[in-house]
mmCIF file of C-alpha atoms in Angstrom:
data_model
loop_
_atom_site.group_PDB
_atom_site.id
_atom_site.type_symbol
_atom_site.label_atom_id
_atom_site.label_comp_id
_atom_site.label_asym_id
_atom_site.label_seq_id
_atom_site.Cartn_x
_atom_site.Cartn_y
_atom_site.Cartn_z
ATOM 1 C CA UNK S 1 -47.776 23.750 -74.283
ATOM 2 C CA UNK S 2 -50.690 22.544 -71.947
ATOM 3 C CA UNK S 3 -53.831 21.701 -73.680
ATOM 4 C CA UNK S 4 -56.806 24.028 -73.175
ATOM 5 C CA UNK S 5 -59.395 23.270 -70.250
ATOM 6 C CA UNK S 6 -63.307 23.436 -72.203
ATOM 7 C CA UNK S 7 -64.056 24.987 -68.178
ATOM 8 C CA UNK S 8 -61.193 27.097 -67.922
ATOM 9 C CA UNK S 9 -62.586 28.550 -72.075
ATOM 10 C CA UNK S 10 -66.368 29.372 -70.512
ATOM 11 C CA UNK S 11 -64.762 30.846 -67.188
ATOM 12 C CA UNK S 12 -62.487 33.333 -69.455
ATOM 13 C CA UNK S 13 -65.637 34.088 -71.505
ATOM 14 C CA UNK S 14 -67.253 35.259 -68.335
ATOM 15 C CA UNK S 15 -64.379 37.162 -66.759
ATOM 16 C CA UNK S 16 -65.584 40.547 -66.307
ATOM 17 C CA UNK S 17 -63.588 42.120 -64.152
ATOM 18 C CA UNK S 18 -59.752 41.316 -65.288
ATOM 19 C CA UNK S 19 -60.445 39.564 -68.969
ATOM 20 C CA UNK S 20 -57.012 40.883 -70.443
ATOM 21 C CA UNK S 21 -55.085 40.319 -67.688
ATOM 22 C CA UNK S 22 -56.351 36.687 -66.957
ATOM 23 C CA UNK S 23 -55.498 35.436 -70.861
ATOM 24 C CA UNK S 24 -52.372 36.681 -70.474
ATOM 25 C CA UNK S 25 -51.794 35.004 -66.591
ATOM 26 C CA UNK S 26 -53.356 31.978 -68.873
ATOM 27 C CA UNK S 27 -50.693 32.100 -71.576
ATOM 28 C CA UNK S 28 -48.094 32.111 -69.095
ATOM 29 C CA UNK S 29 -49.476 29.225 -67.010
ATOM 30 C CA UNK S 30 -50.287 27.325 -70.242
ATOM 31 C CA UNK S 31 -46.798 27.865 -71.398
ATOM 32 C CA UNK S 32 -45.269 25.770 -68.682
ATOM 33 C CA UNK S 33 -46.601 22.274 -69.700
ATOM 34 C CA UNK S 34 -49.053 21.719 -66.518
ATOM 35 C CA UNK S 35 -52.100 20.464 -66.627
ATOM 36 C CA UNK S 36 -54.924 23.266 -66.697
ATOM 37 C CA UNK S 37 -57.783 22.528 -64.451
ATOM 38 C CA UNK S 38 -60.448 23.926 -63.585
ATOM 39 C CA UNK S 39 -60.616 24.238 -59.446
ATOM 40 C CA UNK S 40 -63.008 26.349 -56.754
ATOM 41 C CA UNK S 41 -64.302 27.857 -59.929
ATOM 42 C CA UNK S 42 -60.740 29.233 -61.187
ATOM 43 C CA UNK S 43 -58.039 28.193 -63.478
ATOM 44 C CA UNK S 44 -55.613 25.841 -61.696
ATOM 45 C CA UNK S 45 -52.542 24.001 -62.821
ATOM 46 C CA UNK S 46 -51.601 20.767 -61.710
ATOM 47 C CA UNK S 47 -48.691 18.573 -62.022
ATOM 48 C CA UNK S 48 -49.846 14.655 -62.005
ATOM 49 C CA UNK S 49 -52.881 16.038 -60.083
ATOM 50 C CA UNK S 50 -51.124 18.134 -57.670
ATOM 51 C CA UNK S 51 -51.916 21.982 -57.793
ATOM 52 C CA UNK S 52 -49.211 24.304 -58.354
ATOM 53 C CA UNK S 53 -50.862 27.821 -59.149
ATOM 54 C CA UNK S 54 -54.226 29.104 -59.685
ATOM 55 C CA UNK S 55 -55.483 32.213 -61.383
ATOM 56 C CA UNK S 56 -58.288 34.452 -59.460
ATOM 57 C CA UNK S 57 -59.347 37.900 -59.214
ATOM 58 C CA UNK S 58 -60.506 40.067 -57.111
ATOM 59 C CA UNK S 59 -62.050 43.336 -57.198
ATOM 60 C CA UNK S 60 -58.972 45.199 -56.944
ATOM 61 C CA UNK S 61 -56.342 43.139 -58.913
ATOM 62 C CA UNK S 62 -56.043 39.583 -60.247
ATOM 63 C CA UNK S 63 -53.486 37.249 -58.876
ATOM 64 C CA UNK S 64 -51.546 34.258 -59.504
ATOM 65 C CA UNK S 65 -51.825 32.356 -56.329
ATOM 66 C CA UNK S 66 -48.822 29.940 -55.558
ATOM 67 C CA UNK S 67 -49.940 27.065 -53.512
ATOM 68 C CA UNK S 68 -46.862 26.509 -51.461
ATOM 69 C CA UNK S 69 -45.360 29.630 -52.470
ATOM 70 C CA UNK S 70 -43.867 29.793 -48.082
ATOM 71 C CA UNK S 71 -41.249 27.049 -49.768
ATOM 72 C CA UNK S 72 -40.724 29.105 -53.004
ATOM 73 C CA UNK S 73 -37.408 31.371 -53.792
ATOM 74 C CA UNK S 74 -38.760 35.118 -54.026
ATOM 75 C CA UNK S 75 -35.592 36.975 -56.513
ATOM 76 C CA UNK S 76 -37.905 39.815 -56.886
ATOM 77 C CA UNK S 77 -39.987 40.063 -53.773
ATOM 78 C CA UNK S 78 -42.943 39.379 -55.485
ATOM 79 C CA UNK S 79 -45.129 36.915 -53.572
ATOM 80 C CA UNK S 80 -47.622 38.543 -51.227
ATOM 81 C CA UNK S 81 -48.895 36.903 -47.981
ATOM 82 C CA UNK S 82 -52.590 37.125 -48.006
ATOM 83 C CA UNK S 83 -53.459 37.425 -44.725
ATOM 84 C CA UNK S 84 -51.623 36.732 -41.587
ATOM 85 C CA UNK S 85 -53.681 33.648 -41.495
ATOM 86 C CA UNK S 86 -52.209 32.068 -44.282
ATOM 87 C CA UNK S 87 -49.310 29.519 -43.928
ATOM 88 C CA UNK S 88 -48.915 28.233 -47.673
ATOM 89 C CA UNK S 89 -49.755 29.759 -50.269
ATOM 90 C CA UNK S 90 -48.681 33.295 -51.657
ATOM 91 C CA UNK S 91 -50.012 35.367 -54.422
ATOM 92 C CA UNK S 92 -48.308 37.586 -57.234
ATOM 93 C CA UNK S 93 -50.707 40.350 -57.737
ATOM 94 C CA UNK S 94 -51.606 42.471 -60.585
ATOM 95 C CA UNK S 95 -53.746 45.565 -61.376
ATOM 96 C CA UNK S 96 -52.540 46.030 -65.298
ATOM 97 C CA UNK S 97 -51.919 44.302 -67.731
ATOM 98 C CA UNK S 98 -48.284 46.235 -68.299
ATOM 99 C CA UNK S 99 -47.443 44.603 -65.033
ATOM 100 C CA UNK S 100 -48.021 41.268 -66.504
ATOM 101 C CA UNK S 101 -46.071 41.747 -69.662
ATOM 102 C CA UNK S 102 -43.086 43.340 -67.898
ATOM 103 C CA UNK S 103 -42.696 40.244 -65.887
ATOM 104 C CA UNK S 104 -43.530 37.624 -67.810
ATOM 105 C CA UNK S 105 -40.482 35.842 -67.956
ATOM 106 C CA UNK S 106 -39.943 36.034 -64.359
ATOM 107 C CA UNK S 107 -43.691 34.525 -63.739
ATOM 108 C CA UNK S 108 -42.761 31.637 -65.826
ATOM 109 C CA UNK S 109 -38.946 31.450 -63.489
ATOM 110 C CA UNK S 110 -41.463 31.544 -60.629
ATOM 111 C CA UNK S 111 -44.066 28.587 -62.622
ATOM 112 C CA UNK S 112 -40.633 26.589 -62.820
ATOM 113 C CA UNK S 113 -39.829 26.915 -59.025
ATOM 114 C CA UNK S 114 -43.019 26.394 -58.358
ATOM 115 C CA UNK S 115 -42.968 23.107 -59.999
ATOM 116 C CA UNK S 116 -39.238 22.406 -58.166
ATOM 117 C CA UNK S 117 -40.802 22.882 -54.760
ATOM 118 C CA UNK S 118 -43.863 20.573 -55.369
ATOM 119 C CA UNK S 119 -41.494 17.833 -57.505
ATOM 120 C CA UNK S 120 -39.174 17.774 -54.510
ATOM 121 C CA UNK S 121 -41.520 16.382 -51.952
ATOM 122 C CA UNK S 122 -41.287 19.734 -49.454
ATOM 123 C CA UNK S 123 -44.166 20.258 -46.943
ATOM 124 C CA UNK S 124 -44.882 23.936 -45.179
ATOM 125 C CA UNK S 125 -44.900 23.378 -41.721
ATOM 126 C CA UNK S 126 -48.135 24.221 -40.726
ATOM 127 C CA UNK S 127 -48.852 25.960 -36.807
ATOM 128 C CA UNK S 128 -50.937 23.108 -34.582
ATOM 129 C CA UNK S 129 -54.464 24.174 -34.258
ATOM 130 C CA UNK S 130 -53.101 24.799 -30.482
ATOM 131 C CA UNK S 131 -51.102 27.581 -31.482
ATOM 132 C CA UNK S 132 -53.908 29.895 -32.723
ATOM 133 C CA UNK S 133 -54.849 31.896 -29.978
ATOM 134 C CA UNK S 134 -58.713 31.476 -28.370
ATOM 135 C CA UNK S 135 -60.838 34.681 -27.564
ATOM 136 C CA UNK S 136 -61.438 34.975 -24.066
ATOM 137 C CA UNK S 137 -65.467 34.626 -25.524
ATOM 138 C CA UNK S 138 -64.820 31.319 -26.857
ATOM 139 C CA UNK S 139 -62.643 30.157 -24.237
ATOM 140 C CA UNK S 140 -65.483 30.996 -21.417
ATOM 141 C CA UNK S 141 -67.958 30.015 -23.201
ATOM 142 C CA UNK S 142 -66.460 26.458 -23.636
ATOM 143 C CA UNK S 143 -65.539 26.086 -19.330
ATOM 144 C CA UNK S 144 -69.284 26.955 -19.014
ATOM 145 C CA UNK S 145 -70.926 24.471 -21.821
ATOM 146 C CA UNK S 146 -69.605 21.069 -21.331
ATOM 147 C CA UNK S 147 -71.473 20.076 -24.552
ATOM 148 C CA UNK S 148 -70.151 22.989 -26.504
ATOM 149 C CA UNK S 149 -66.288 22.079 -24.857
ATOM 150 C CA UNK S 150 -67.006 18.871 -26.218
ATOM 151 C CA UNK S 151 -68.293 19.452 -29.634
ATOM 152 C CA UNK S 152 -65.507 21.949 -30.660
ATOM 153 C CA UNK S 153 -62.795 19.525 -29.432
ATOM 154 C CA UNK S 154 -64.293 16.629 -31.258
ATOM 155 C CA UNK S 155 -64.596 18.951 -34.820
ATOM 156 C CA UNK S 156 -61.190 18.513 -37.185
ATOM 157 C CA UNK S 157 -58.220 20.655 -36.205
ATOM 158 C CA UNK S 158 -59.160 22.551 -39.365
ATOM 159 C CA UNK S 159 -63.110 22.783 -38.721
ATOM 160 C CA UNK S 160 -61.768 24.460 -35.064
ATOM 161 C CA UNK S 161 -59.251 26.933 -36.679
ATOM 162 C CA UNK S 162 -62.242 28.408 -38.538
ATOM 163 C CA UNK S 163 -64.007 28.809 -36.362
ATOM 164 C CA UNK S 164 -61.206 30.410 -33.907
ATOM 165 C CA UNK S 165 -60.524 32.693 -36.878
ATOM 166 C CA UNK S 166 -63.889 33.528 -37.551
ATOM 167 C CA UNK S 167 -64.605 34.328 -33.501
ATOM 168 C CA UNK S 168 -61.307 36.219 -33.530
ATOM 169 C CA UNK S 169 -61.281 38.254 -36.154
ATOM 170 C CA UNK S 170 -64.314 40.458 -34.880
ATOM 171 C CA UNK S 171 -62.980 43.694 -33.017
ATOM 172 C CA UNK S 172 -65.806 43.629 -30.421
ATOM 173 C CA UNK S 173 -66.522 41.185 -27.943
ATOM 174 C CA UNK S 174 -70.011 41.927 -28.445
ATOM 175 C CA UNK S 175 -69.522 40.741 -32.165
ATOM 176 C CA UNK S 176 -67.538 37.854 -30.638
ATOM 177 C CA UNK S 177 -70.155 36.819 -28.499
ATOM 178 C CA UNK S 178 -72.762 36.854 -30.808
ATOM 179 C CA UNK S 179 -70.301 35.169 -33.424
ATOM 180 C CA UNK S 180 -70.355 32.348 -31.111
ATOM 181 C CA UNK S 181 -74.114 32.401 -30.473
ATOM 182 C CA UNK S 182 -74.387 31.671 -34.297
ATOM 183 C CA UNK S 183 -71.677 29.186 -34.698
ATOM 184 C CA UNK S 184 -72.931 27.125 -31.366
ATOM 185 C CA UNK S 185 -75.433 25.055 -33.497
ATOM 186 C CA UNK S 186 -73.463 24.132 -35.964
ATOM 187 C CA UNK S 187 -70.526 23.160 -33.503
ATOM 188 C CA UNK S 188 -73.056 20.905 -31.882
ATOM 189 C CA UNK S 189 -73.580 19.624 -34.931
ATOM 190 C CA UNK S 190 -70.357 18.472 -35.463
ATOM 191 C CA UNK S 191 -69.989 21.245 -38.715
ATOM 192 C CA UNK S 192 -67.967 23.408 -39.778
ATOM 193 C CA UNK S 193 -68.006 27.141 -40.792
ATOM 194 C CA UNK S 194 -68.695 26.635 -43.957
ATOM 195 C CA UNK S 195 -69.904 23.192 -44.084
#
Protein backbone atom coordinates (compact mmCIF):
# COMPACT_ATOMS: atom_id res chain seq x y z
CA UNK A 1 0.00 0.00 0.00
CA UNK A 2 1.62 3.44 -0.97
CA UNK A 3 2.07 5.79 1.84
CA UNK A 4 -0.14 8.90 1.91
CA UNK A 5 1.15 12.25 0.21
CA UNK A 6 0.57 15.32 3.27
CA UNK A 7 -0.16 17.42 -0.49
CA UNK A 8 -2.15 14.92 -2.08
CA UNK A 9 -4.41 14.97 1.94
CA UNK A 10 -4.95 19.09 1.59
CA UNK A 11 -5.72 18.74 -2.29
CA UNK A 12 -8.58 16.00 -1.42
CA UNK A 13 -9.76 18.34 1.37
CA UNK A 14 -10.29 20.97 -1.25
CA UNK A 15 -11.82 18.88 -4.01
CA UNK A 16 -15.06 20.35 -4.68
CA UNK A 17 -16.15 19.26 -7.63
CA UNK A 18 -15.55 15.23 -7.69
CA UNK A 19 -14.57 14.58 -3.73
CA UNK A 20 -16.12 10.93 -3.75
CA UNK A 21 -15.00 9.98 -6.83
CA UNK A 22 -11.31 11.21 -6.40
CA UNK A 23 -10.85 9.06 -2.83
CA UNK A 24 -11.96 6.31 -4.46
CA UNK A 25 -9.55 6.93 -7.92
CA UNK A 26 -7.05 7.49 -4.72
CA UNK A 27 -7.68 4.11 -3.13
CA UNK A 28 -7.17 2.46 -6.28
CA UNK A 29 -3.94 4.28 -7.20
CA UNK A 30 -2.73 3.89 -3.58
CA UNK A 31 -3.45 0.25 -3.77
CA UNK A 32 -0.85 -0.43 -6.39
CA UNK A 33 2.37 0.30 -4.34
CA UNK A 34 3.52 3.62 -6.37
CA UNK A 35 4.69 6.39 -5.02
CA UNK A 36 1.91 9.19 -4.56
CA UNK A 37 3.05 12.58 -5.55
CA UNK A 38 1.82 15.46 -5.73
CA UNK A 39 2.34 16.98 -9.56
CA UNK A 40 0.78 20.24 -11.66
CA UNK A 41 -1.34 20.51 -8.58
CA UNK A 42 -2.91 16.81 -8.86
CA UNK A 43 -2.31 13.46 -7.44
CA UNK A 44 0.37 11.62 -9.44
CA UNK A 45 1.98 8.25 -9.07
CA UNK A 46 5.38 7.54 -9.79
CA UNK A 47 7.49 4.57 -10.05
CA UNK A 48 11.33 5.44 -8.93
CA UNK A 49 10.32 9.01 -9.97
CA UNK A 50 8.76 8.26 -13.18
CA UNK A 51 4.96 9.18 -13.54
CA UNK A 52 2.60 6.58 -14.36
CA UNK A 53 -1.02 8.08 -13.74
CA UNK A 54 -2.42 11.15 -12.38
CA UNK A 55 -5.82 11.96 -10.98
CA UNK A 56 -7.66 15.36 -12.26
CA UNK A 57 -11.00 16.63 -12.79
CA UNK A 58 -12.72 18.53 -14.77
CA UNK A 59 -15.95 20.15 -14.80
CA UNK A 60 -17.70 17.43 -16.40
CA UNK A 61 -16.04 14.19 -15.06
CA UNK A 62 -12.82 13.27 -13.25
CA UNK A 63 -10.23 11.17 -14.92
CA UNK A 64 -7.41 8.97 -14.41
CA UNK A 65 -4.92 10.16 -16.89
CA UNK A 66 -2.37 7.44 -18.14
CA UNK A 67 0.85 9.00 -19.11
CA UNK A 68 1.83 6.73 -21.92
CA UNK A 69 -1.42 5.16 -22.08
CA UNK A 70 -0.69 5.19 -26.66
CA UNK A 71 1.69 2.02 -25.45
CA UNK A 72 -0.96 0.59 -23.02
CA UNK A 73 -3.31 -2.67 -23.82
CA UNK A 74 -7.04 -1.26 -23.87
CA UNK A 75 -9.32 -4.96 -22.97
CA UNK A 76 -12.20 -2.74 -22.40
CA UNK A 77 -11.85 0.26 -24.64
CA UNK A 78 -11.55 2.45 -21.95
CA UNK A 79 -8.77 5.00 -22.52
CA UNK A 80 -9.93 8.21 -24.18
CA UNK A 81 -7.69 10.37 -26.44
CA UNK A 82 -7.95 13.86 -25.24
CA UNK A 83 -7.60 15.77 -28.04
CA UNK A 84 -6.28 15.02 -31.42
CA UNK A 85 -3.26 16.82 -30.24
CA UNK A 86 -2.25 14.43 -27.85
CA UNK A 87 0.34 11.67 -28.65
CA UNK A 88 0.87 10.00 -25.07
CA UNK A 89 -1.15 10.04 -22.69
CA UNK A 90 -4.88 8.77 -22.43
CA UNK A 91 -7.47 9.24 -19.83
CA UNK A 92 -10.19 6.84 -18.21
CA UNK A 93 -13.02 9.10 -17.48
CA UNK A 94 -15.67 9.14 -14.96
CA UNK A 95 -18.88 11.07 -14.11
CA UNK A 96 -20.10 8.68 -10.97
CA UNK A 97 -18.89 7.21 -8.59
CA UNK A 98 -20.86 3.70 -9.64
CA UNK A 99 -18.60 3.88 -12.63
CA UNK A 100 -15.63 3.76 -10.44
CA UNK A 101 -16.71 0.91 -8.26
CA UNK A 102 -17.89 -1.24 -11.18
CA UNK A 103 -14.45 -1.13 -12.58
CA UNK A 104 -12.27 -1.11 -10.03
CA UNK A 105 -10.53 -4.14 -10.56
CA UNK A 106 -10.00 -3.46 -14.10
CA UNK A 107 -8.43 0.19 -13.15
CA UNK A 108 -6.01 -1.53 -10.98
CA UNK A 109 -5.32 -4.38 -14.36
CA UNK A 110 -4.87 -1.07 -16.19
CA UNK A 111 -2.39 0.57 -12.93
CA UNK A 112 -0.44 -2.84 -13.50
CA UNK A 113 0.00 -2.35 -17.33
CA UNK A 114 0.61 0.85 -16.80
CA UNK A 115 3.51 0.08 -14.67
CA UNK A 116 4.59 -2.88 -17.47
CA UNK A 117 4.79 -0.26 -20.19
CA UNK A 118 6.90 2.29 -18.17
CA UNK A 119 9.19 -0.79 -16.46
CA UNK A 120 9.86 -2.01 -19.99
CA UNK A 121 11.71 0.96 -21.31
CA UNK A 122 8.92 1.75 -24.33
CA UNK A 123 8.87 5.31 -25.80
CA UNK A 124 5.61 6.77 -27.90
CA UNK A 125 6.85 7.88 -30.98
CA UNK A 126 6.18 11.31 -30.99
CA UNK A 127 5.25 13.36 -34.71
CA UNK A 128 8.46 15.89 -35.53
CA UNK A 129 7.45 19.39 -34.87
CA UNK A 130 7.60 19.37 -38.93
CA UNK A 131 4.69 17.31 -39.19
CA UNK A 132 2.15 19.68 -37.56
CA UNK A 133 0.73 21.58 -40.16
CA UNK A 134 1.42 25.73 -40.29
CA UNK A 135 -1.59 28.18 -40.94
CA UNK A 136 -1.19 29.90 -44.03
CA UNK A 137 -1.17 33.21 -41.29
CA UNK A 138 1.81 31.97 -39.64
CA UNK A 139 3.49 30.71 -42.56
CA UNK A 140 3.20 34.36 -44.39
CA UNK A 141 3.78 36.05 -41.73
CA UNK A 142 7.20 34.30 -41.15
CA UNK A 143 8.42 34.81 -45.36
CA UNK A 144 7.60 38.50 -44.58
CA UNK A 145 9.46 38.99 -40.97
CA UNK A 146 12.90 37.71 -41.22
CA UNK A 147 13.22 38.37 -37.43
CA UNK A 148 9.99 36.65 -36.62
CA UNK A 149 11.25 33.49 -39.25
CA UNK A 150 14.12 33.54 -37.14
CA UNK A 151 12.86 33.68 -33.67
CA UNK A 152 10.23 30.85 -34.12
CA UNK A 153 12.88 28.56 -35.69
CA UNK A 154 15.34 29.21 -32.95
CA UNK A 155 12.36 28.47 -30.00
CA UNK A 156 12.35 24.46 -28.86
CA UNK A 157 10.48 22.10 -31.15
CA UNK A 158 7.98 22.06 -28.28
CA UNK A 159 7.84 26.01 -27.62
CA UNK A 160 6.94 26.03 -31.76
CA UNK A 161 4.22 23.27 -31.57
CA UNK A 162 2.37 25.57 -29.14
CA UNK A 163 2.40 27.97 -30.65
CA UNK A 164 1.34 26.21 -34.15
CA UNK A 165 -1.48 24.73 -32.06
CA UNK A 166 -2.46 27.73 -30.48
CA UNK A 167 -2.45 29.77 -34.14
CA UNK A 168 -4.28 26.76 -35.57
CA UNK A 169 -6.79 25.99 -33.54
CA UNK A 170 -8.73 29.40 -34.13
CA UNK A 171 -11.52 28.93 -36.91
CA UNK A 172 -10.97 32.44 -38.36
CA UNK A 173 -8.09 33.78 -39.95
CA UNK A 174 -8.95 36.95 -38.47
CA UNK A 175 -8.52 35.21 -34.97
CA UNK A 176 -5.37 33.68 -36.49
CA UNK A 177 -3.96 36.78 -37.40
CA UNK A 178 -4.48 38.49 -34.41
CA UNK A 179 -3.32 35.22 -32.49
CA UNK A 180 -0.10 35.87 -34.07
CA UNK A 181 -0.06 39.63 -33.43
CA UNK A 182 -0.10 38.60 -29.67
CA UNK A 183 2.28 35.77 -29.72
CA UNK A 184 4.95 37.92 -31.99
CA UNK A 185 6.53 39.47 -28.80
CA UNK A 186 6.96 36.76 -27.00
CA UNK A 187 8.43 34.73 -30.06
CA UNK A 188 10.94 37.52 -30.29
CA UNK A 189 11.59 36.95 -27.06
CA UNK A 190 12.64 33.67 -27.41
CA UNK A 191 9.28 32.42 -25.05
CA UNK A 192 6.97 30.29 -25.15
CA UNK A 193 3.11 30.20 -24.91
CA UNK A 194 2.97 29.79 -21.66
CA UNK A 195 6.31 30.70 -20.49
Amino acid sequence: MTKANPKVDAWMAREKAWPAECAALREVAQASGLTEDFKWGQPCYTLDGRNIVLIHGFKDYCALLFFKGALMKDPKGLLIRQTDNVQSVRQIRFTDLAQIEALRDDLKAYIEDAIAVETSGAKVERKATEQFPMPEELAARLDADFALKTAFHALTPGRQRGYLLHIASAKQAKTRESRIDKCAPRILAGKGLDD
